[in-house]
Tab-separated table of C-alpha atoms and ligand atoms in Angstrom:
chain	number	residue	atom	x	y	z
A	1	UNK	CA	0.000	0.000	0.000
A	2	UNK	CA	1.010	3.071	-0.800
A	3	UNK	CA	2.199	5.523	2.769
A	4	UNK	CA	2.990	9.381	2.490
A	5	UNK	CA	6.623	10.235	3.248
A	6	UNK	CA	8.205	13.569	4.127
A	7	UNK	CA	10.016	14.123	0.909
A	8	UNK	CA	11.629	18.287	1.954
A	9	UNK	CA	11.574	19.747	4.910
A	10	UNK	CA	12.324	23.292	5.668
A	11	UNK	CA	12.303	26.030	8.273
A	12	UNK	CA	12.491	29.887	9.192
A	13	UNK	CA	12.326	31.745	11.979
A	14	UNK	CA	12.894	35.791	11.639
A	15	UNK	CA	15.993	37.267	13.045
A	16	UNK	CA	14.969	39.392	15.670
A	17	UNK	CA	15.628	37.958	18.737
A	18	UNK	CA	13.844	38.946	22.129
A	19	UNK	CA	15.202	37.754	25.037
A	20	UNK	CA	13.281	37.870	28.483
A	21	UNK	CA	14.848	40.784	29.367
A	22	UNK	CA	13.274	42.806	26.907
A	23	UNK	CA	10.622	41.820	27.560
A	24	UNK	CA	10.705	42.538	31.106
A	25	UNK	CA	11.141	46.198	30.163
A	26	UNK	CA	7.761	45.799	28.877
A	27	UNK	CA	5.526	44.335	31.515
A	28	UNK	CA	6.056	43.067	35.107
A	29	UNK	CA	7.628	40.241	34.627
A	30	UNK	CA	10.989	38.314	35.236
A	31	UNK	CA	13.368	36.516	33.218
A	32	UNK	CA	13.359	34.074	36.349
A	33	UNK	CA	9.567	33.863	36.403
A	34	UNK	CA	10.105	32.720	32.372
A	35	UNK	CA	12.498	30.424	32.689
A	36	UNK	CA	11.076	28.355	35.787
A	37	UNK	CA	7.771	28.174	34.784
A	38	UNK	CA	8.412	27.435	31.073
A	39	UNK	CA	12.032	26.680	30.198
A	40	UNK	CA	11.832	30.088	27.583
A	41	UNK	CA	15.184	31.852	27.139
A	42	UNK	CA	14.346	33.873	24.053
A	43	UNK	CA	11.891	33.926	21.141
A	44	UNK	CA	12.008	35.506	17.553
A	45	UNK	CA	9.754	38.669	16.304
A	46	UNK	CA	9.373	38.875	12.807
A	47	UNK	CA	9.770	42.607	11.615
A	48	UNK	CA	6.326	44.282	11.801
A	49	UNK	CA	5.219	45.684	8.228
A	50	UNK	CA	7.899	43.277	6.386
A	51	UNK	CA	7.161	40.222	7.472
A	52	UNK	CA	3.969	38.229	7.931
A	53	UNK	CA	2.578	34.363	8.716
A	54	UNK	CA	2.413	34.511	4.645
A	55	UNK	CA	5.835	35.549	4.065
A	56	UNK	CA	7.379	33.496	6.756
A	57	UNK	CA	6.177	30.352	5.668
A	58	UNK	CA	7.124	30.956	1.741
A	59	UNK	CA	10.768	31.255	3.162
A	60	UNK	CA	10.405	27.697	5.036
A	61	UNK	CA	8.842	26.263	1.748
A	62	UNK	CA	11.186	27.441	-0.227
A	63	UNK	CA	13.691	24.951	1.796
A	64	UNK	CA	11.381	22.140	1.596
A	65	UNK	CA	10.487	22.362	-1.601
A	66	UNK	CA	14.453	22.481	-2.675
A	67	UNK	CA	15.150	19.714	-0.401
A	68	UNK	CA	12.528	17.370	-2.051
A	69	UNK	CA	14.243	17.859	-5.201
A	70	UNK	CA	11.099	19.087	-7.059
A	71	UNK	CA	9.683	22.460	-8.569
A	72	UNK	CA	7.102	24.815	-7.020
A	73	UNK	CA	5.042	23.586	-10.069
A	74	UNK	CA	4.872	20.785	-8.788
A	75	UNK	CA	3.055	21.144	-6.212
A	76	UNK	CA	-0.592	20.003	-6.554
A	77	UNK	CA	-1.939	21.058	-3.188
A	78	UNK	CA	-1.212	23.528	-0.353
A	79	UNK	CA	-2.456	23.194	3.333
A	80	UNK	CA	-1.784	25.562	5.244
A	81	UNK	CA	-2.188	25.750	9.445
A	82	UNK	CA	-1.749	28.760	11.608
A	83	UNK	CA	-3.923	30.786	14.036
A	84	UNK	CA	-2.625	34.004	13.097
A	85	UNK	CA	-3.120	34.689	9.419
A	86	UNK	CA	-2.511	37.814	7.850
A	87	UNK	CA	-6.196	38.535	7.259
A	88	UNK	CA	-9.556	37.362	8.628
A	89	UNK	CA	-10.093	35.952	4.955
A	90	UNK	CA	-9.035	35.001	2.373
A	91	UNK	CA	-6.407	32.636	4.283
A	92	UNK	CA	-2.655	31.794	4.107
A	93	UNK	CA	-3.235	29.300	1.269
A	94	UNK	CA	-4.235	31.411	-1.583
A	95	UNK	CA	-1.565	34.179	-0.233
A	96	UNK	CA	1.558	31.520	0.030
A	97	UNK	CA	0.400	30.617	-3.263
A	98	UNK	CA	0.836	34.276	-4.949
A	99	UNK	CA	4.054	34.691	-2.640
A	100	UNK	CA	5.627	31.673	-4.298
A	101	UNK	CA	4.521	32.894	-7.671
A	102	UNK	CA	2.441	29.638	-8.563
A	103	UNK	CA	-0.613	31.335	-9.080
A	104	UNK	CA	-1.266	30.142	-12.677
A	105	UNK	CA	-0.925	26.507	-11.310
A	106	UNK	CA	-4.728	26.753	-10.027
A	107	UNK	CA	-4.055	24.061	-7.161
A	108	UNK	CA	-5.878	23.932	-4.921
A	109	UNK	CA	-4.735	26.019	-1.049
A	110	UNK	CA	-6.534	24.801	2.217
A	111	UNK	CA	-6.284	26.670	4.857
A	112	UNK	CA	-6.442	24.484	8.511
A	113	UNK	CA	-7.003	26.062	11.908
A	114	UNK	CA	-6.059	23.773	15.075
A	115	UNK	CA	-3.965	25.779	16.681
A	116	UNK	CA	-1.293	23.890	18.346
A	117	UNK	CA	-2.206	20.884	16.743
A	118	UNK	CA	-2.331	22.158	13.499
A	119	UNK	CA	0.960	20.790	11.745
A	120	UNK	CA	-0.434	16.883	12.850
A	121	UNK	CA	-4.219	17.823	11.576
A	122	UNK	CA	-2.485	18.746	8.563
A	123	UNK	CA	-0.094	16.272	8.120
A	124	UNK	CA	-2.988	13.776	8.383
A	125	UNK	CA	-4.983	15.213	5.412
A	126	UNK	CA	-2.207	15.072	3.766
A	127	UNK	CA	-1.711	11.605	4.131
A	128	UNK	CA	-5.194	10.533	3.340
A	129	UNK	CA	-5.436	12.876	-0.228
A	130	UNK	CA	-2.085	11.376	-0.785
A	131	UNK	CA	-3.223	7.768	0.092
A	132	UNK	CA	-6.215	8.685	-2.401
A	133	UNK	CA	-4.124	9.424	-4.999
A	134	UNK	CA	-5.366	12.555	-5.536
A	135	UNK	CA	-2.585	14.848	-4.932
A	136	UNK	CA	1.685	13.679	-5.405
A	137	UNK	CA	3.317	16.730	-3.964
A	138	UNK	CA	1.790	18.190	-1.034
A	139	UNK	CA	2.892	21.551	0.734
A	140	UNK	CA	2.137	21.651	4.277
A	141	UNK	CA	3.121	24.564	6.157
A	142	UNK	CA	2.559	25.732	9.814
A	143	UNK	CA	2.941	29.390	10.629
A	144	UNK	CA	2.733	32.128	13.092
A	145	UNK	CA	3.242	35.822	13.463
A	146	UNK	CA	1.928	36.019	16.850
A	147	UNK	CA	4.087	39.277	18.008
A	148	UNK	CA	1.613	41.542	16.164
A	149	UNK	CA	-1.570	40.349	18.300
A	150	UNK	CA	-0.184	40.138	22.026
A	151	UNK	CA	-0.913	42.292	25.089
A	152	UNK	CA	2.255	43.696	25.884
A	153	UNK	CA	0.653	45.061	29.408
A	154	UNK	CA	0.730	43.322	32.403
A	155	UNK	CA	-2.900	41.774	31.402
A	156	UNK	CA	-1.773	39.816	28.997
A	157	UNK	CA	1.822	38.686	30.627
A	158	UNK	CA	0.912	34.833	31.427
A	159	UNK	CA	0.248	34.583	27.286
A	160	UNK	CA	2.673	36.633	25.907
A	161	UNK	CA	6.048	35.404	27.031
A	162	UNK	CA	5.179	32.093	25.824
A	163	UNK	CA	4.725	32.724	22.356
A	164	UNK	CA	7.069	33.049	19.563
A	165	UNK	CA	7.286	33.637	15.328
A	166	UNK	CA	8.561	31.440	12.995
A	167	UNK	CA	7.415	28.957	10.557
A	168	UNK	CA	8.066	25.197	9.313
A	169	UNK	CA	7.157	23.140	6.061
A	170	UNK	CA	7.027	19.878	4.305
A	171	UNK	CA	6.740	18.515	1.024
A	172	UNK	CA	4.094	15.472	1.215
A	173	UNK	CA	5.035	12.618	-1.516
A	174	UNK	CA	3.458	8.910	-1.903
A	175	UNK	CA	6.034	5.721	-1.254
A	176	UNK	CA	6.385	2.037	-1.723
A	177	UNK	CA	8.877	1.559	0.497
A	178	UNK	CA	8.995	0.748	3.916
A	179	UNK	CA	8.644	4.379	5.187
A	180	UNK	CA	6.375	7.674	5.841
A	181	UNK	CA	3.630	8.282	8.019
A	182	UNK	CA	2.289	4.986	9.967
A	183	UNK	CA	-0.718	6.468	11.484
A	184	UNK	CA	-2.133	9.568	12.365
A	185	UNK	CA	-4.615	10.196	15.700
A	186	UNK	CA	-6.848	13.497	15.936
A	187	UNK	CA	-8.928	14.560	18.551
A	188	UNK	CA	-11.093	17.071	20.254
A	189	UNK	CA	-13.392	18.460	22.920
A	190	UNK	CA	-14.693	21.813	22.695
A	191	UNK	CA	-15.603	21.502	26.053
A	192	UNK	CA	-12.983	24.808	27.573
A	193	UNK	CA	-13.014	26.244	23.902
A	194	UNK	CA	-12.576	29.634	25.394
A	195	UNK	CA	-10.201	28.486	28.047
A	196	UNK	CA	-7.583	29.432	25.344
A	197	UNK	CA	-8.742	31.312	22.717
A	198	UNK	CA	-8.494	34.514	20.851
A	199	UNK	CA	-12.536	35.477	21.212
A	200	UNK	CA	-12.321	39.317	20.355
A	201	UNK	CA	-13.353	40.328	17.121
A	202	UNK	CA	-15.660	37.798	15.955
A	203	UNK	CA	-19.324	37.144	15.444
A	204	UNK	CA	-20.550	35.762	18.819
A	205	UNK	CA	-21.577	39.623	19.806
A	206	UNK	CA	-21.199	38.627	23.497
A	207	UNK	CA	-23.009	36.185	23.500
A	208	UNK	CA	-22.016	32.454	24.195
A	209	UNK	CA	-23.716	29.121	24.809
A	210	UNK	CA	-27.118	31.103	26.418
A	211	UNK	CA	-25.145	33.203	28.552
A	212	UNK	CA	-23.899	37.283	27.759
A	213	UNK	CA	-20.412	35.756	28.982
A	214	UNK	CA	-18.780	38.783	27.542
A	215	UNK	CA	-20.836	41.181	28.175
A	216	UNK	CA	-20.852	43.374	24.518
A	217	UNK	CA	-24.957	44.062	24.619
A	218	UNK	CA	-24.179	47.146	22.439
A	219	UNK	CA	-22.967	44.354	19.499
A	220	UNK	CA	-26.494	44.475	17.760
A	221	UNK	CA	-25.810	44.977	13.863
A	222	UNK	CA	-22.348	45.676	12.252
A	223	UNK	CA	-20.648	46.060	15.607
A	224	UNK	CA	-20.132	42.855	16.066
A	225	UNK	CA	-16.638	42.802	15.166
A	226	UNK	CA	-15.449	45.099	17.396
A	227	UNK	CA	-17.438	47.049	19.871
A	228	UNK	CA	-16.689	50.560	21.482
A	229	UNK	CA	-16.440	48.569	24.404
A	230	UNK	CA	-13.889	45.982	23.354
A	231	UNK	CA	-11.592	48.429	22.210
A	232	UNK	CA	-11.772	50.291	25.428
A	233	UNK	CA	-11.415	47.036	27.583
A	234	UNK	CA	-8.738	46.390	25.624
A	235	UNK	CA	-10.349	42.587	25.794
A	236	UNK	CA	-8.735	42.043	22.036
A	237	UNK	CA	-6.253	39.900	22.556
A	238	UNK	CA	-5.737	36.149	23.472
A	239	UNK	CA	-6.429	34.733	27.131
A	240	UNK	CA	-5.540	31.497	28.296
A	241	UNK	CA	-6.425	29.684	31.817
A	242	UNK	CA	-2.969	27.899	32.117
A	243	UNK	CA	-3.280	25.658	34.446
A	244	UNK	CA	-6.355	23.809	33.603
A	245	UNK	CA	-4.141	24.252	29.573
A	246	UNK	CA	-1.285	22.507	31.543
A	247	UNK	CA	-3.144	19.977	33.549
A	248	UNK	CA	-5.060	18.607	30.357
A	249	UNK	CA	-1.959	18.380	28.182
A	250	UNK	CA	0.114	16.081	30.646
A	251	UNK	CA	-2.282	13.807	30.398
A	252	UNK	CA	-3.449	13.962	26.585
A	253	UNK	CA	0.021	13.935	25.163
A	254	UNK	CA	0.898	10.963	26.668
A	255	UNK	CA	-2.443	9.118	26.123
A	256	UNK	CA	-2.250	9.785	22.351
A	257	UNK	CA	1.293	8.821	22.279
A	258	UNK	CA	0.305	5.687	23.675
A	259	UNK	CA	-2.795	5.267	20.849
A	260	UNK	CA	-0.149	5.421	18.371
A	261	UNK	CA	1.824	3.051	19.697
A	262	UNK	CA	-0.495	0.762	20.350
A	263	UNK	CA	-2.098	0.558	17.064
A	264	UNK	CA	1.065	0.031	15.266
A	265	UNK	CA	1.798	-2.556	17.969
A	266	UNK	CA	5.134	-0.837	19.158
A	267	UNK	CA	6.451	0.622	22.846
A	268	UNK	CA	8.186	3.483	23.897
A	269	UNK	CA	11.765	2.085	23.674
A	270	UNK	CA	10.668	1.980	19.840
A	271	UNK	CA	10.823	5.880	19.436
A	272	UNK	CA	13.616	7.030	18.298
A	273	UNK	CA	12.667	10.629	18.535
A	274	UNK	CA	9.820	12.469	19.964
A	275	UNK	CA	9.600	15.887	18.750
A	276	UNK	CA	6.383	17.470	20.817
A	277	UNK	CA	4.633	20.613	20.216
A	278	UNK	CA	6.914	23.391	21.618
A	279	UNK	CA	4.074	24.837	24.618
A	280	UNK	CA	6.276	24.313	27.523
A	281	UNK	CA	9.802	23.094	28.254
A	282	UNK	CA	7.989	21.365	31.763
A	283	UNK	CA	5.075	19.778	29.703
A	284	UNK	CA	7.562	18.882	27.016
A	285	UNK	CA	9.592	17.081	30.304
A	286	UNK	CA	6.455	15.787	32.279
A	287	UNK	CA	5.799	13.522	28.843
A	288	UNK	CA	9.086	12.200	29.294
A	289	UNK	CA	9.097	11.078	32.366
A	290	UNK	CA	5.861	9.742	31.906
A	291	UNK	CA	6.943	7.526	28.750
A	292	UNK	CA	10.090	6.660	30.438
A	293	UNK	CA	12.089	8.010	27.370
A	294	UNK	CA	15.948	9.446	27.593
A	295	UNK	CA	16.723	12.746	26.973
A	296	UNK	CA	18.326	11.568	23.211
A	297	UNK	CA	14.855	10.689	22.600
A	298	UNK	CA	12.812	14.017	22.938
A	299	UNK	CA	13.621	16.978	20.701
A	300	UNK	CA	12.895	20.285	22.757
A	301	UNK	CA	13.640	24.072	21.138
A	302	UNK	CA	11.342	26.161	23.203
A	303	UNK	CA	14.356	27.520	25.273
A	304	UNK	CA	15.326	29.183	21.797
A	305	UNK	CA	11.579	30.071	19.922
A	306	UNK	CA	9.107	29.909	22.786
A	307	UNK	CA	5.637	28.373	21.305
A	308	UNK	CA	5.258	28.900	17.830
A	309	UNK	CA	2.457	27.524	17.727
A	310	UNK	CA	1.400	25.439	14.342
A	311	UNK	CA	5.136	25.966	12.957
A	312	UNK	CA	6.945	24.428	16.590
A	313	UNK	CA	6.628	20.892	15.472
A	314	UNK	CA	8.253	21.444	11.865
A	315	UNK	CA	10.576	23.977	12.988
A	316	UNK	CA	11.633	21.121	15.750
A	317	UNK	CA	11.427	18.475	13.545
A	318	UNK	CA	13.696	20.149	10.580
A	319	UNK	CA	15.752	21.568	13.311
A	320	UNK	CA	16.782	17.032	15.032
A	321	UNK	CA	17.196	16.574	10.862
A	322	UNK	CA	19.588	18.856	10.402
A	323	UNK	CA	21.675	18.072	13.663
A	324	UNK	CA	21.940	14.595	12.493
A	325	UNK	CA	19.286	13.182	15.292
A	326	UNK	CA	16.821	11.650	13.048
A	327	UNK	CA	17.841	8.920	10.236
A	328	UNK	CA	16.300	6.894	7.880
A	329	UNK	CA	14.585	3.976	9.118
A	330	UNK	CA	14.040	5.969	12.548
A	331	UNK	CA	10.728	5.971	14.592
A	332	UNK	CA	9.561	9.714	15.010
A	333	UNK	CA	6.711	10.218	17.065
A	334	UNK	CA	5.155	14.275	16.808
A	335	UNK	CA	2.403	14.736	19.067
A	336	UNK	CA	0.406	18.253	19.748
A	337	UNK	CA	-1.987	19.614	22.256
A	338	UNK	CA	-3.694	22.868	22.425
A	339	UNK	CA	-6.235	25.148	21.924
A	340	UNK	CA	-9.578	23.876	21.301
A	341	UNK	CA	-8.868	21.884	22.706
A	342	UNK	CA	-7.708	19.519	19.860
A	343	UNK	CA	-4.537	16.911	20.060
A	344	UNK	CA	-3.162	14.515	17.650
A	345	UNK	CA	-0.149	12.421	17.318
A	346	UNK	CA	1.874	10.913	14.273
A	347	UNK	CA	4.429	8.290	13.814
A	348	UNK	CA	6.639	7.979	11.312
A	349	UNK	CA	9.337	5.630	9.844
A	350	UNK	CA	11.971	7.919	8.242
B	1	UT7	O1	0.483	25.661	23.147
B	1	UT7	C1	-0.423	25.066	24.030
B	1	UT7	C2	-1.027	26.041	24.893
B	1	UT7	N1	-0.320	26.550	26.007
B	1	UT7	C3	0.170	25.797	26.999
B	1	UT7	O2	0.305	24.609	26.923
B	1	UT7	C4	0.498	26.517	28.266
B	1	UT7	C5	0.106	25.715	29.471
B	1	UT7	N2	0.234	26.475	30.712
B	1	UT7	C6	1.409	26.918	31.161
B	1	UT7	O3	2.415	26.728	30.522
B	1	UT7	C7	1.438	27.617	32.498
B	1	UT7	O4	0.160	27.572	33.079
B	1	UT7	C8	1.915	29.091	32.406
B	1	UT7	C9	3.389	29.130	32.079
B	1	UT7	C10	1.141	29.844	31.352
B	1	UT7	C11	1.696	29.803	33.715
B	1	UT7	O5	2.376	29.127	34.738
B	1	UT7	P1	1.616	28.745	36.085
B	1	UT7	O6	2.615	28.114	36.961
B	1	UT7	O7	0.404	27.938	35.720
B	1	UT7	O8	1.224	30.150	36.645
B	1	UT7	P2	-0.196	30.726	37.059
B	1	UT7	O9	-0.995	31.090	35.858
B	1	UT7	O10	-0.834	29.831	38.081
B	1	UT7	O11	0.224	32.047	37.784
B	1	UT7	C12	1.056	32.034	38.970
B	1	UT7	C13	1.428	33.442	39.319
B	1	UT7	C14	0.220	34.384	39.335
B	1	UT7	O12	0.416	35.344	40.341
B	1	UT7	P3	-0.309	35.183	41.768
B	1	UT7	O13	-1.772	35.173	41.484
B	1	UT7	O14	0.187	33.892	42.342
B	1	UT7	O15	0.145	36.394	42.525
B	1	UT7	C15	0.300	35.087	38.009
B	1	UT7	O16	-0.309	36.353	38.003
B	1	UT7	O17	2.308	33.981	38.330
B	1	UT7	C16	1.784	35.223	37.828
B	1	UT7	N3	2.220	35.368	36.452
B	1	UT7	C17	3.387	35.920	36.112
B	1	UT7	N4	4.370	36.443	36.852
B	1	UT7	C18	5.452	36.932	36.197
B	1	UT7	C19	1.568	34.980	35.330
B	1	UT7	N5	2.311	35.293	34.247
B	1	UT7	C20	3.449	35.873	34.712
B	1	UT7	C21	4.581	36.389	34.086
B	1	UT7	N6	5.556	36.900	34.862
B	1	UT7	N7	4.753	36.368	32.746
């Protein structure tokens, strides 16, 4: 049967680089506080007015496509994941498109939301339009520009020393051999949607599930994007209750680690590298410890790019490739959690 293998695989994150201590300058905050809690050293700000989710990931296609040894005419589909696109619509897809100048191709550009989880969402569409023989050279990037949408005031500390820019991409290509993508697992539970979520503009008006949980009544007609109200509450950016964020990813990760596993009857010791979503250096180490794996066998960056979001496991995963930590015939396990919430895990024979 045919599998999907990654054929390229590139990255790029932009070369500003804010340490804590800048941004400590900024909000009341410590570069202690960062580092305990989340393992963060530094992150990367692409430059505002230059560079966007759009640009950002044509740079890490760019590599992937090179690296698979094909042309951007060749690709025949484009999926692309990130949570902060450059415009409400149209998405990322039609706009990496024009930015890699394949326009007159016509293929067609998905655009995937998912948050954290987006790269694995997409990488398992992928698989299946490549398993249906539909598409032979899939581009699959995850992006984020998240630095132009945080709350740079104490308000909005917890979220915004997390998160960092930066993007990652694959070229998706079909294979006889013995390699590529084993299985992919997806999941969600809307349950805590807004437990970490980026609610203000949109179309609810204030209202949610029966209740006026955010309290806009003056959102009647036309206002509902953004109300006198919101603007003056500054209650436009996103908020995230951490610890119940924290509590539920300990346990998912390792669950759907273990669903991958088990339906590809193989155990931990089988992994040769697990690169997880990039949303906290102590999640990243709870995981670990809970699989019983060595340090040689989890690939962590966050110290370096903080969470960036759909782009952390691709940036991650390119970065182990190029330092020599992932060969062929290899086990990689990716597995995500986040917002959503939604989670997902992939293996993968190299
Ligand atoms: O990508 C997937 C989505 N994100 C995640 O997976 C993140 C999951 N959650 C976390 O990583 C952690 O919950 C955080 C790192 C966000 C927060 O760490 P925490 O240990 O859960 O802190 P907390 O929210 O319980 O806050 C503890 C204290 C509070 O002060 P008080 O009430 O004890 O006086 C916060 O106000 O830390 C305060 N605090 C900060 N202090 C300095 C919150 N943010 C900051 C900050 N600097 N940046």
């Amino acid at each position: 049967m045919n599998r999907t293998k990654i054929a390229g695989i590139g990255y790029y994150v932009p070369e500003r680089v804010i340490p804590n201590s800048e941004l400590v300058n900024l909000m009341d905050t410590s570069d202690e506080w960062i580092q305990e809690r989340t393992g963060i050293q530094q992150r990367r700000y692409g430059k505002p007015h230059q560079e966007t989710t759009t640009t950002m990931g044509a740079k890490a296609a760019e590599i992937a496509i090179e690296r698979a040894g094909i042309q951007k005419e060749d690709v025949d589909l484009i999926i692309f994941a990130t949570l902060s696109p450059d415009y409400f619509f149209p998405g990322c897809g039609v706009l990496v498109q024009r930015e890699l100048k394949i326009t007159h191709k016509e293929m067609p550009a998905l655009d995937i939301r998912n948050q954290c989880s987006g790269f694995v969402y997409g990488l398992s569409i992928a698989d299946a339009f490549i398993k249906s023989g539909q598409h032979k050279n899939i581009l699959l990037i995850g992006s984020e520009m998240h630095s132009m949408g945080l709350d740079f005031t104490d308000r909005g500390r917890n979220v915004t020393v997390i998160f960092g820019d930066g993007a990652g991409a694959v070229i998706l290509q079909p294979t006889e051999q013995n390699e590529g993508i084993l299985s992919t697992h997806l999941h969600a539970d809307g349950t805590h949607a807004e437990e970490l979520a980026f609610i203000n503009p949109g179309c609810h008006g204030g209202y949610h599930l029966g209740q006026e949980r955010f309290g806009y009544p003056d959102a009647e007609y036309g206002g509902i994007f953004m109300t006198e109200k919101m603007w003056n509450d500054q209650d436009i950016f996103p908020n995230m209750n951490g610890q119940l964020v924290f509590k539920t990813a300990v346990t998912k990760f390792p669950e759907v680690i273990h669903e991958a596993l088990k339906s590809n009857q193989l155990n931990t010791t089988d992994i040769n590298m697990l690169v997880p979503h990039q949303a906290n250096l102590r999640i990243s180490q709870f995981v670990q410890r809970s699989l019983g794996l060595k340090d040689d066998q989890v690939w962590n960056n966050i110290q370096k790019y903080g969470n960036t979001t759909a782009a952390s496991i691709p940036i991650a995963l390119c970065e182990a490739w190029e330092a020599g930590k992932i060969k062929s015939g290899d086990l990689v396990c990716l597995a995500a959690f986040g917002s959503g919430f939604t989670w997902g895990s992939a293996l993968i024979r190299w």
